[in-house]
Amino acid sequence: NAGVTQTPKFQVLKTGQSMTLQCAQDMNHEYMSWYRQDPGMGLRLIHYSVGAGITDQGEVPNGYNVSRSTTEDFPLRLLSAAPSQTSVYFCASRTGITGELFFGEGSRLTVL
Amino acid sequence: AQSVTQLDSQVPVFEEAPVELRCNYSSSVSVYLFWYVQYPNQGLQLLLKYLSGSTLVKGINGFEAEFNKSQTSFHLRKPSVHISDTAEYFCAVSDQSNYQLIWGAGTKLIIKP
């Protein structure tokens, strides 16, 4: 039972480069989301999706794009990386508004 | 708008001593409440949640939390902590109509031997 799988676990980028963080879940959850975690700031929601073909912005969406073509996958794209995007990124999914939010192990991104 | 305040950024406590991690929220509507734990270099996992019913909620690893509607609080407690409880603990709230969780800034629990 894999749960939520994120890749890569670590990535170093140069300013201006683009990349995609992959997220896949095998629990048939309708809701998927991306967070970034920075010291002392808790978790901030970047984008979320409540089903295939449906995405919406969270608290800090600028500089990021998402798509949801299948129930399982929810990739996060950084369009032109900036040092301010240095962070740990978590993908999470849940079923229902009372259900547990399941997290991936995180992706640590450094932008030089 | 909802917000969550975790009053302590760090809580040091001796091993086998009791601990309380404080969480207060503000909301104009009824809410669901959650505590999550993050061990070093891992994702978050659910400790416990309050949806309705009894205000005392028991979770994994011996933790419990009490929902106090009048004080808009949801404090987390454990009667005796162990070294393995060293982690960061996050309180979260959602209203009863959508998927989004509003997160507190987290409290690091530091266990002193």
PDB file of C-alpha atoms in Angstrom:
ATOM      1  CA  ASN A   1       0.000   0.000   0.000  1.00  0.00           C
ATOM      2  CA  ALA A   2       2.025   2.957  -1.322  1.00  0.00           C
ATOM      3  CA  GLY A   3      -0.259   5.814  -0.198  1.00  0.00           C
ATOM      4  CA  VAL A   4       1.014   9.163  -1.521  1.00  0.00           C
ATOM      5  CA  THR A   5       4.246   9.055  -3.491  1.00  0.00           C
ATOM      6  CA  GLN A   6       6.276  12.153  -4.309  1.00  0.00           C
ATOM      7  CA  THR A   7       9.293  12.458  -6.572  1.00  0.00           C
ATOM      8  CA  PRO A   8      11.977  13.653  -6.492  1.00  0.00           C
ATOM      9  CA  LYS A   9      12.887  13.786  -2.807  1.00  0.00           C
ATOM     10  CA  PHE A  10      15.645  16.339  -3.393  1.00  0.00           C
ATOM     11  CA  GLN A  11      16.252  18.818  -6.207  1.00  0.00           C
ATOM     12  CA  VAL A  12      18.594  21.722  -6.778  1.00  0.00           C
ATOM     13  CA  LEU A  13      17.685  24.258  -9.446  1.00  0.00           C
ATOM     14  CA  LYS A  14      19.174  27.429 -10.777  1.00  0.00           C
ATOM     15  CA  THR A  15      17.119  30.595 -10.911  1.00  0.00           C
ATOM     16  CA  GLY A  16      14.943  30.588 -14.002  1.00  0.00           C
ATOM     17  CA  GLN A  17      14.874  26.835 -14.520  1.00  0.00           C
ATOM     18  CA  SER A  18      11.599  24.957 -14.602  1.00  0.00           C
ATOM     19  CA  MET A  19      10.722  21.587 -13.153  1.00  0.00           C
ATOM     20  CA  THR A  20       7.839  19.334 -12.189  1.00  0.00           C
ATOM     21  CA  LEU A  21       7.253  17.692  -8.831  1.00  0.00           C
ATOM     22  CA  GLN A  22       5.331  14.465  -9.264  1.00  0.00           C
ATOM     23  CA  CYS A  23       2.621  13.218  -6.929  1.00  0.00           C
ATOM     24  CA  ALA A  24       0.642  10.018  -7.174  1.00  0.00           C
ATOM     25  CA  GLN A  25      -1.839   8.394  -4.804  1.00  0.00           C
ATOM     26  CA  ASP A  26      -3.326   4.911  -4.984  1.00  0.00           C
ATOM     27  CA  MET A  27      -6.239   5.392  -2.558  1.00  0.00           C
ATOM     28  CA  ASN A  28      -8.769   6.729  -5.079  1.00  0.00           C
ATOM     29  CA  HIS A  29      -8.977  10.022  -3.176  1.00  0.00           C
ATOM     30  CA  GLU A  30     -10.879  12.778  -4.900  1.00  0.00           C
ATOM     31  CA  TYR A  31      -9.056  15.603  -3.120  1.00  0.00           C
ATOM     32  CA  MET A  32      -5.370  16.294  -3.708  1.00  0.00           C
ATOM     33  CA  SER A  33      -3.294  19.269  -2.694  1.00  0.00           C
ATOM     34  CA  TRP A  34       0.177  20.761  -2.676  1.00  0.00           C
ATOM     35  CA  TYR A  35       1.664  22.565   0.324  1.00  0.00           C
ATOM     36  CA  ARG A  36       4.931  24.251   0.983  1.00  0.00           C
ATOM     37  CA  GLN A  37       6.494  24.213   4.420  1.00  0.00           C
ATOM     38  CA  ASP A  38       8.869  26.903   5.565  1.00  0.00           C
ATOM     39  CA  PRO A  39      10.341  27.256   9.077  1.00  0.00           C
ATOM     40  CA  GLY A  40       7.950  28.918  11.516  1.00  0.00           C
ATOM     41  CA  MET A  41       5.209  29.313   8.906  1.00  0.00           C
ATOM     42  CA  GLY A  42       3.405  26.025   9.124  1.00  0.00           C
ATOM     43  CA  LEU A  43       1.896  24.658   5.935  1.00  0.00           C
ATOM     44  CA  ARG A  44       0.730  26.937   3.150  1.00  0.00           C
ATOM     45  CA  LEU A  45      -1.593  25.667   0.459  1.00  0.00           C
ATOM     46  CA  ILE A  46      -0.385  26.216  -3.105  1.00  0.00           C
ATOM     47  CA  HIS A  47      -3.025  24.504  -5.271  1.00  0.00           C
ATOM     48  CA  TYR A  48      -5.658  21.860  -4.804  1.00  0.00           C
ATOM     49  CA  SER A  49      -8.012  19.663  -6.781  1.00  0.00           C
ATOM     50  CA  VAL A  50     -11.341  18.058  -5.891  1.00  0.00           C
ATOM     51  CA  GLY A  51     -11.377  15.707  -8.859  1.00  0.00           C
ATOM     52  CA  ALA A  52      -9.969  15.002 -12.305  1.00  0.00           C
ATOM     53  CA  GLY A  53     -10.147  18.110 -14.469  1.00  0.00           C
ATOM     54  CA  ILE A  54     -10.783  20.435 -11.518  1.00  0.00           C
ATOM     55  CA  THR A  55      -8.070  22.565  -9.935  1.00  0.00           C
ATOM     56  CA  ASP A  56      -8.051  25.739  -7.882  1.00  0.00           C
ATOM     57  CA  GLN A  57      -5.636  28.124  -6.241  1.00  0.00           C
ATOM     58  CA  GLY A  58      -4.690  28.075  -2.622  1.00  0.00           C
ATOM     59  CA  GLU A  59      -2.990  30.661  -0.460  1.00  0.00           C
ATOM     60  CA  VAL A  60       0.326  30.968  -2.380  1.00  0.00           C
ATOM     61  CA  PRO A  61      -0.219  29.970  -6.039  1.00  0.00           C
ATOM     62  CA  ASN A  62       2.051  32.447  -7.808  1.00  0.00           C
ATOM     63  CA  GLY A  63       4.849  30.787  -9.768  1.00  0.00           C
ATOM     64  CA  TYR A  64       3.230  27.349  -9.732  1.00  0.00           C
ATOM     65  CA  ASN A  65       0.915  25.456 -12.071  1.00  0.00           C
ATOM     66  CA  VAL A  66      -0.990  22.214 -11.593  1.00  0.00           C
ATOM     67  CA  SER A  67      -3.132  19.871 -13.625  1.00  0.00           C
ATOM     68  CA  ARG A  68      -5.263  16.864 -12.749  1.00  0.00           C
ATOM     69  CA  SER A  69      -5.852  14.643 -15.746  1.00  0.00           C
ATOM     70  CA  THR A  70      -6.405  11.482 -13.670  1.00  0.00           C
ATOM     71  CA  THR A  71      -7.621  10.740 -10.146  1.00  0.00           C
ATOM     72  CA  GLU A  72      -4.192   9.353  -9.232  1.00  0.00           C
ATOM     73  CA  ASP A  73      -1.783  12.082 -10.381  1.00  0.00           C
ATOM     74  CA  PHE A  74      -1.372  15.723  -9.426  1.00  0.00           C
ATOM     75  CA  PRO A  75       1.926  17.211 -10.662  1.00  0.00           C
ATOM     76  CA  LEU A  76       3.172  20.616  -9.532  1.00  0.00           C
ATOM     77  CA  ARG A  77       5.087  22.693 -12.083  1.00  0.00           C
ATOM     78  CA  LEU A  78       7.489  25.477 -11.238  1.00  0.00           C
ATOM     79  CA  LEU A  79       7.524  27.729 -14.268  1.00  0.00           C
ATOM     80  CA  SER A  80      10.651  29.817 -13.620  1.00  0.00           C
ATOM     81  CA  ALA A  81      12.278  28.966 -10.317  1.00  0.00           C
ATOM     82  CA  ALA A  82      13.171  31.739  -7.883  1.00  0.00           C
ATOM     83  CA  PRO A  83      15.175  31.563  -4.623  1.00  0.00           C
ATOM     84  CA  SER A  84      11.940  32.355  -2.739  1.00  0.00           C
ATOM     85  CA  GLN A  85      10.655  28.960  -3.857  1.00  0.00           C
ATOM     86  CA  THR A  86      13.320  27.170  -1.835  1.00  0.00           C
ATOM     87  CA  SER A  87      11.185  25.067   0.477  1.00  0.00           C
ATOM     88  CA  VAL A  88       9.941  21.607   1.357  1.00  0.00           C
ATOM     89  CA  TYR A  89       6.915  20.627  -0.708  1.00  0.00           C
ATOM     90  CA  PHE A  90       4.275  18.157   0.388  1.00  0.00           C
ATOM     91  CA  CYS A  91       1.560  16.513  -1.628  1.00  0.00           C
ATOM     92  CA  ALA A  92      -1.480  15.324   0.312  1.00  0.00           C
ATOM     93  CA  SER A  93      -4.778  13.633  -0.451  1.00  0.00           C
ATOM     94  CA  ARG A  94      -7.987  12.810   1.343  1.00  0.00           C
ATOM     95  CA  THR A  95     -11.447  11.462   0.781  1.00  0.00           C
ATOM     96  CA  GLY A  96     -14.355  13.435   2.183  1.00  0.00           C
ATOM     97  CA  ILE A  97     -14.189  16.594   4.277  1.00  0.00           C
ATOM     98  CA  THR A  98     -13.845  14.628   7.509  1.00  0.00           C
ATOM     99  CA  GLY A  99     -11.260  12.164   6.270  1.00  0.00           C
ATOM    100  CA  GLU A 100      -7.614  11.990   7.187  1.00  0.00           C
ATOM    101  CA  LEU A 101      -5.249  13.994   5.026  1.00  0.00           C
ATOM    102  CA  PHE A 102      -2.505  11.612   3.851  1.00  0.00           C
ATOM    103  CA  PHE A 103       0.879  13.167   3.131  1.00  0.00           C
ATOM    104  CA  GLY A 104       3.781  12.198   0.951  1.00  0.00           C
ATOM    105  CA  GLU A 105       7.286  12.207   2.381  1.00  0.00           C
ATOM    106  CA  GLY A 106       8.120  15.597   0.944  1.00  0.00           C
ATOM    107  CA  SER A 107      10.352  17.069  -1.735  1.00  0.00           C
ATOM    108  CA  ARG A 108      13.154  19.383  -0.673  1.00  0.00           C
ATOM    109  CA  LEU A 109      13.812  22.012  -3.326  1.00  0.00           C
ATOM    110  CA  THR A 110      16.718  24.431  -3.327  1.00  0.00           C
ATOM    111  CA  VAL A 111      16.844  27.272  -5.846  1.00  0.00           C
ATOM    112  CA  LEU A 112      20.229  28.923  -6.243  1.00  0.00           C
TER     113      LEU A 112
ATOM    114  CA  ALA B   1     -12.098  33.862   8.019  1.00  0.00           C
ATOM    115  CA  GLN B   2     -10.724  31.069  10.133  1.00  0.00           C
ATOM    116  CA  SER B   3      -7.378  31.106  11.844  1.00  0.00           C
ATOM    117  CA  VAL B   4      -5.406  28.799  14.131  1.00  0.00           C
ATOM    118  CA  THR B   5      -2.970  29.885  16.818  1.00  0.00           C
ATOM    119  CA  GLN B   6      -0.505  27.550  18.442  1.00  0.00           C
ATOM    120  CA  LEU B   7       0.694  29.552  21.362  1.00  0.00           C
ATOM    121  CA  ASP B   8       4.071  27.881  21.830  1.00  0.00           C
ATOM    122  CA  SER B   9       6.642  27.420  19.097  1.00  0.00           C
ATOM    123  CA  GLN B  10       8.630  25.033  21.295  1.00  0.00           C
ATOM    124  CA  VAL B  11       7.777  23.059  24.405  1.00  0.00           C
ATOM    125  CA  PRO B  12      10.632  21.397  26.318  1.00  0.00           C
ATOM    126  CA  VAL B  13       9.622  18.703  28.759  1.00  0.00           C
ATOM    127  CA  PHE B  14      11.381  15.961  30.693  1.00  0.00           C
ATOM    128  CA  GLU B  15      10.863  12.369  29.694  1.00  0.00           C
ATOM    129  CA  GLU B  16       7.922  10.723  31.518  1.00  0.00           C
ATOM    130  CA  ALA B  17       6.460  14.121  32.428  1.00  0.00           C
ATOM    131  CA  PRO B  18       3.024  15.236  31.206  1.00  0.00           C
ATOM    132  CA  VAL B  19       2.673  17.718  28.376  1.00  0.00           C
ATOM    133  CA  GLU B  20       0.020  20.017  26.958  1.00  0.00           C
ATOM    134  CA  LEU B  21       0.296  21.647  23.555  1.00  0.00           C
ATOM    135  CA  ARG B  22      -2.090  24.536  23.130  1.00  0.00           C
ATOM    136  CA  CYS B  23      -4.244  25.336  20.138  1.00  0.00           C
ATOM    137  CA  ASN B  24      -6.824  28.086  19.771  1.00  0.00           C
ATOM    138  CA  TYR B  25      -8.900  28.811  16.715  1.00  0.00           C
ATOM    139  CA  SER B  26     -11.251  31.465  15.475  1.00  0.00           C
ATOM    140  CA  SER B  27     -14.231  30.744  13.277  1.00  0.00           C
ATOM    141  CA  SER B  28     -17.734  32.041  12.805  1.00  0.00           C
ATOM    142  CA  VAL B  29     -19.033  28.612  11.793  1.00  0.00           C
ATOM    143  CA  SER B  30     -18.902  25.102  13.190  1.00  0.00           C
ATOM    144  CA  VAL B  31     -15.598  23.389  12.584  1.00  0.00           C
ATOM    145  CA  TYR B  32     -13.763  20.110  12.482  1.00  0.00           C
ATOM    146  CA  LEU B  33     -10.488  20.008  14.419  1.00  0.00           C
ATOM    147  CA  PHE B  34      -7.339  17.976  13.848  1.00  0.00           C
ATOM    148  CA  TRP B  35      -3.916  17.359  15.330  1.00  0.00           C
ATOM    149  CA  TYR B  36      -1.120  16.090  13.091  1.00  0.00           C
ATOM    150  CA  VAL B  37       2.425  15.044  13.992  1.00  0.00           C
ATOM    151  CA  GLN B  38       5.540  15.402  11.873  1.00  0.00           C
ATOM    152  CA  TYR B  39       8.576  13.336  12.823  1.00  0.00           C
ATOM    153  CA  PRO B  40      11.945  14.585  11.547  1.00  0.00           C
ATOM    154  CA  ASN B  41      12.291  14.410   7.758  1.00  0.00           C
ATOM    155  CA  GLN B  42       8.861  12.881   7.290  1.00  0.00           C
ATOM    156  CA  GLY B  43       5.429  13.934   6.133  1.00  0.00           C
ATOM    157  CA  LEU B  44       2.625  14.682   8.547  1.00  0.00           C
ATOM    158  CA  GLN B  45       0.329  12.006   9.947  1.00  0.00           C
ATOM    159  CA  LEU B  46      -2.962  12.251  11.781  1.00  0.00           C
ATOM    160  CA  LEU B  47      -2.897  11.990  15.587  1.00  0.00           C
ATOM    161  CA  LEU B  48      -6.580  12.575  16.251  1.00  0.00           C
ATOM    162  CA  LYS B  49      -9.598  14.522  15.126  1.00  0.00           C
ATOM    163  CA  TYR B  50     -12.791  15.999  16.530  1.00  0.00           C
ATOM    164  CA  LEU B  51     -15.860  15.891  14.324  1.00  0.00           C
ATOM    165  CA  SER B  52     -18.753  15.827  16.799  1.00  0.00           C
ATOM    166  CA  GLY B  53     -19.932  14.150  19.976  1.00  0.00           C
ATOM    167  CA  SER B  54     -17.720  13.673  23.015  1.00  0.00           C
ATOM    168  CA  THR B  55     -15.414  16.608  23.510  1.00  0.00           C
ATOM    169  CA  LEU B  56     -12.573  14.373  24.704  1.00  0.00           C
ATOM    170  CA  VAL B  57     -10.913  12.675  21.772  1.00  0.00           C
ATOM    171  CA  LYS B  58      -8.329   9.928  22.033  1.00  0.00           C
ATOM    172  CA  GLY B  59      -5.700   9.391  19.378  1.00  0.00           C
ATOM    173  CA  ILE B  60      -2.666   7.310  18.593  1.00  0.00           C
ATOM    174  CA  ASN B  61       0.434   6.976  20.767  1.00  0.00           C
ATOM    175  CA  GLY B  62      -1.426   7.859  23.989  1.00  0.00           C
ATOM    176  CA  PHE B  63      -2.369  11.398  22.983  1.00  0.00           C
ATOM    177  CA  GLU B  64      -5.743  12.971  23.658  1.00  0.00           C
ATOM    178  CA  ALA B  65      -7.312  16.355  23.052  1.00  0.00           C
ATOM    179  CA  GLU B  66     -10.271  18.223  24.445  1.00  0.00           C
ATOM    180  CA  PHE B  67     -12.545  20.442  22.406  1.00  0.00           C
ATOM    181  CA  ASN B  68     -13.736  23.489  24.314  1.00  0.00           C
ATOM    182  CA  LYS B  69     -16.265  25.412  22.256  1.00  0.00           C
ATOM    183  CA  SER B  70     -16.618  28.352  24.638  1.00  0.00           C
ATOM    184  CA  GLN B  71     -12.879  28.929  24.705  1.00  0.00           C
ATOM    185  CA  THR B  72     -12.414  27.911  21.036  1.00  0.00           C
ATOM    186  CA  SER B  73      -9.572  25.650  22.047  1.00  0.00           C
ATOM    187  CA  PHE B  74      -8.408  22.159  21.180  1.00  0.00           C
ATOM    188  CA  HIS B  75      -5.423  21.451  23.411  1.00  0.00           C
ATOM    189  CA  LEU B  76      -3.390  18.267  22.999  1.00  0.00           C
ATOM    190  CA  ARG B  77      -2.219  16.323  26.040  1.00  0.00           C
ATOM    191  CA  LYS B  78      -0.200  13.285  26.950  1.00  0.00           C
ATOM    192  CA  PRO B  79       0.222  12.094  30.560  1.00  0.00           C
ATOM    193  CA  SER B  80       3.771  10.763  30.116  1.00  0.00           C
ATOM    194  CA  VAL B  81       6.030  11.547  27.154  1.00  0.00           C
ATOM    195  CA  HIS B  82       8.827   9.459  25.686  1.00  0.00           C
ATOM    196  CA  ILE B  83      11.870  10.301  23.631  1.00  0.00           C
ATOM    197  CA  SER B  84      10.031   8.917  20.614  1.00  0.00           C
ATOM    198  CA  ASP B  85       7.454  11.739  20.914  1.00  0.00           C
ATOM    199  CA  THR B  86      10.070  14.231  19.759  1.00  0.00           C
ATOM    200  CA  ALA B  87       8.374  15.824  16.758  1.00  0.00           C
ATOM    201  CA  GLU B  88       6.534  18.884  15.543  1.00  0.00           C
ATOM    202  CA  TYR B  89       2.810  18.989  16.202  1.00  0.00           C
ATOM    203  CA  PHE B  90       0.328  20.874  14.057  1.00  0.00           C
ATOM    204  CA  CYS B  91      -3.218  21.874  14.882  1.00  0.00           C
ATOM    205  CA  ALA B  92      -5.618  22.349  11.971  1.00  0.00           C
ATOM    206  CA  VAL B  93      -9.234  23.374  11.510  1.00  0.00           C
ATOM    207  CA  SER B  94     -11.727  23.181   8.699  1.00  0.00           C
ATOM    208  CA  ASP B  95     -15.275  24.361   8.378  1.00  0.00           C
ATOM    209  CA  GLN B  96     -17.892  21.737   7.749  1.00  0.00           C
ATOM    210  CA  SER B  97     -18.452  22.529   4.085  1.00  0.00           C
ATOM    211  CA  ASN B  98     -15.126  22.133   2.269  1.00  0.00           C
ATOM    212  CA  TYR B  99     -11.861  20.229   2.083  1.00  0.00           C
ATOM    213  CA  GLN B 100      -9.443  22.987   3.098  1.00  0.00           C
ATOM    214  CA  LEU B 101      -7.550  22.832   6.353  1.00  0.00           C
ATOM    215  CA  ILE B 102      -6.259  25.959   8.057  1.00  0.00           C
ATOM    216  CA  TRP B 103      -3.009  25.193   9.842  1.00  0.00           C
ATOM    217  CA  GLY B 104      -1.295  26.502  12.926  1.00  0.00           C
ATOM    218  CA  ALA B 105       2.416  27.308  12.751  1.00  0.00           C
ATOM    219  CA  GLY B 106       3.358  24.169  14.676  1.00  0.00           C
ATOM    220  CA  THR B 107       4.838  23.373  18.102  1.00  0.00           C
ATOM    221  CA  LYS B 108       8.098  21.518  18.444  1.00  0.00           C
ATOM    222  CA  LEU B 109       8.042  19.074  21.344  1.00  0.00           C
ATOM    223  CA  ILE B 110      11.513  18.664  22.796  1.00  0.00           C
ATOM    224  CA  ILE B 111      11.991  15.770  25.177  1.00  0.00           C
ATOM    225  CA  LYS B 112      14.778  16.157  27.724  1.00  0.00           C
ATOM    226  CA  PRO B 113      16.273  12.926  29.089  1.00  0.00           C
TER     227      PRO B 113
END
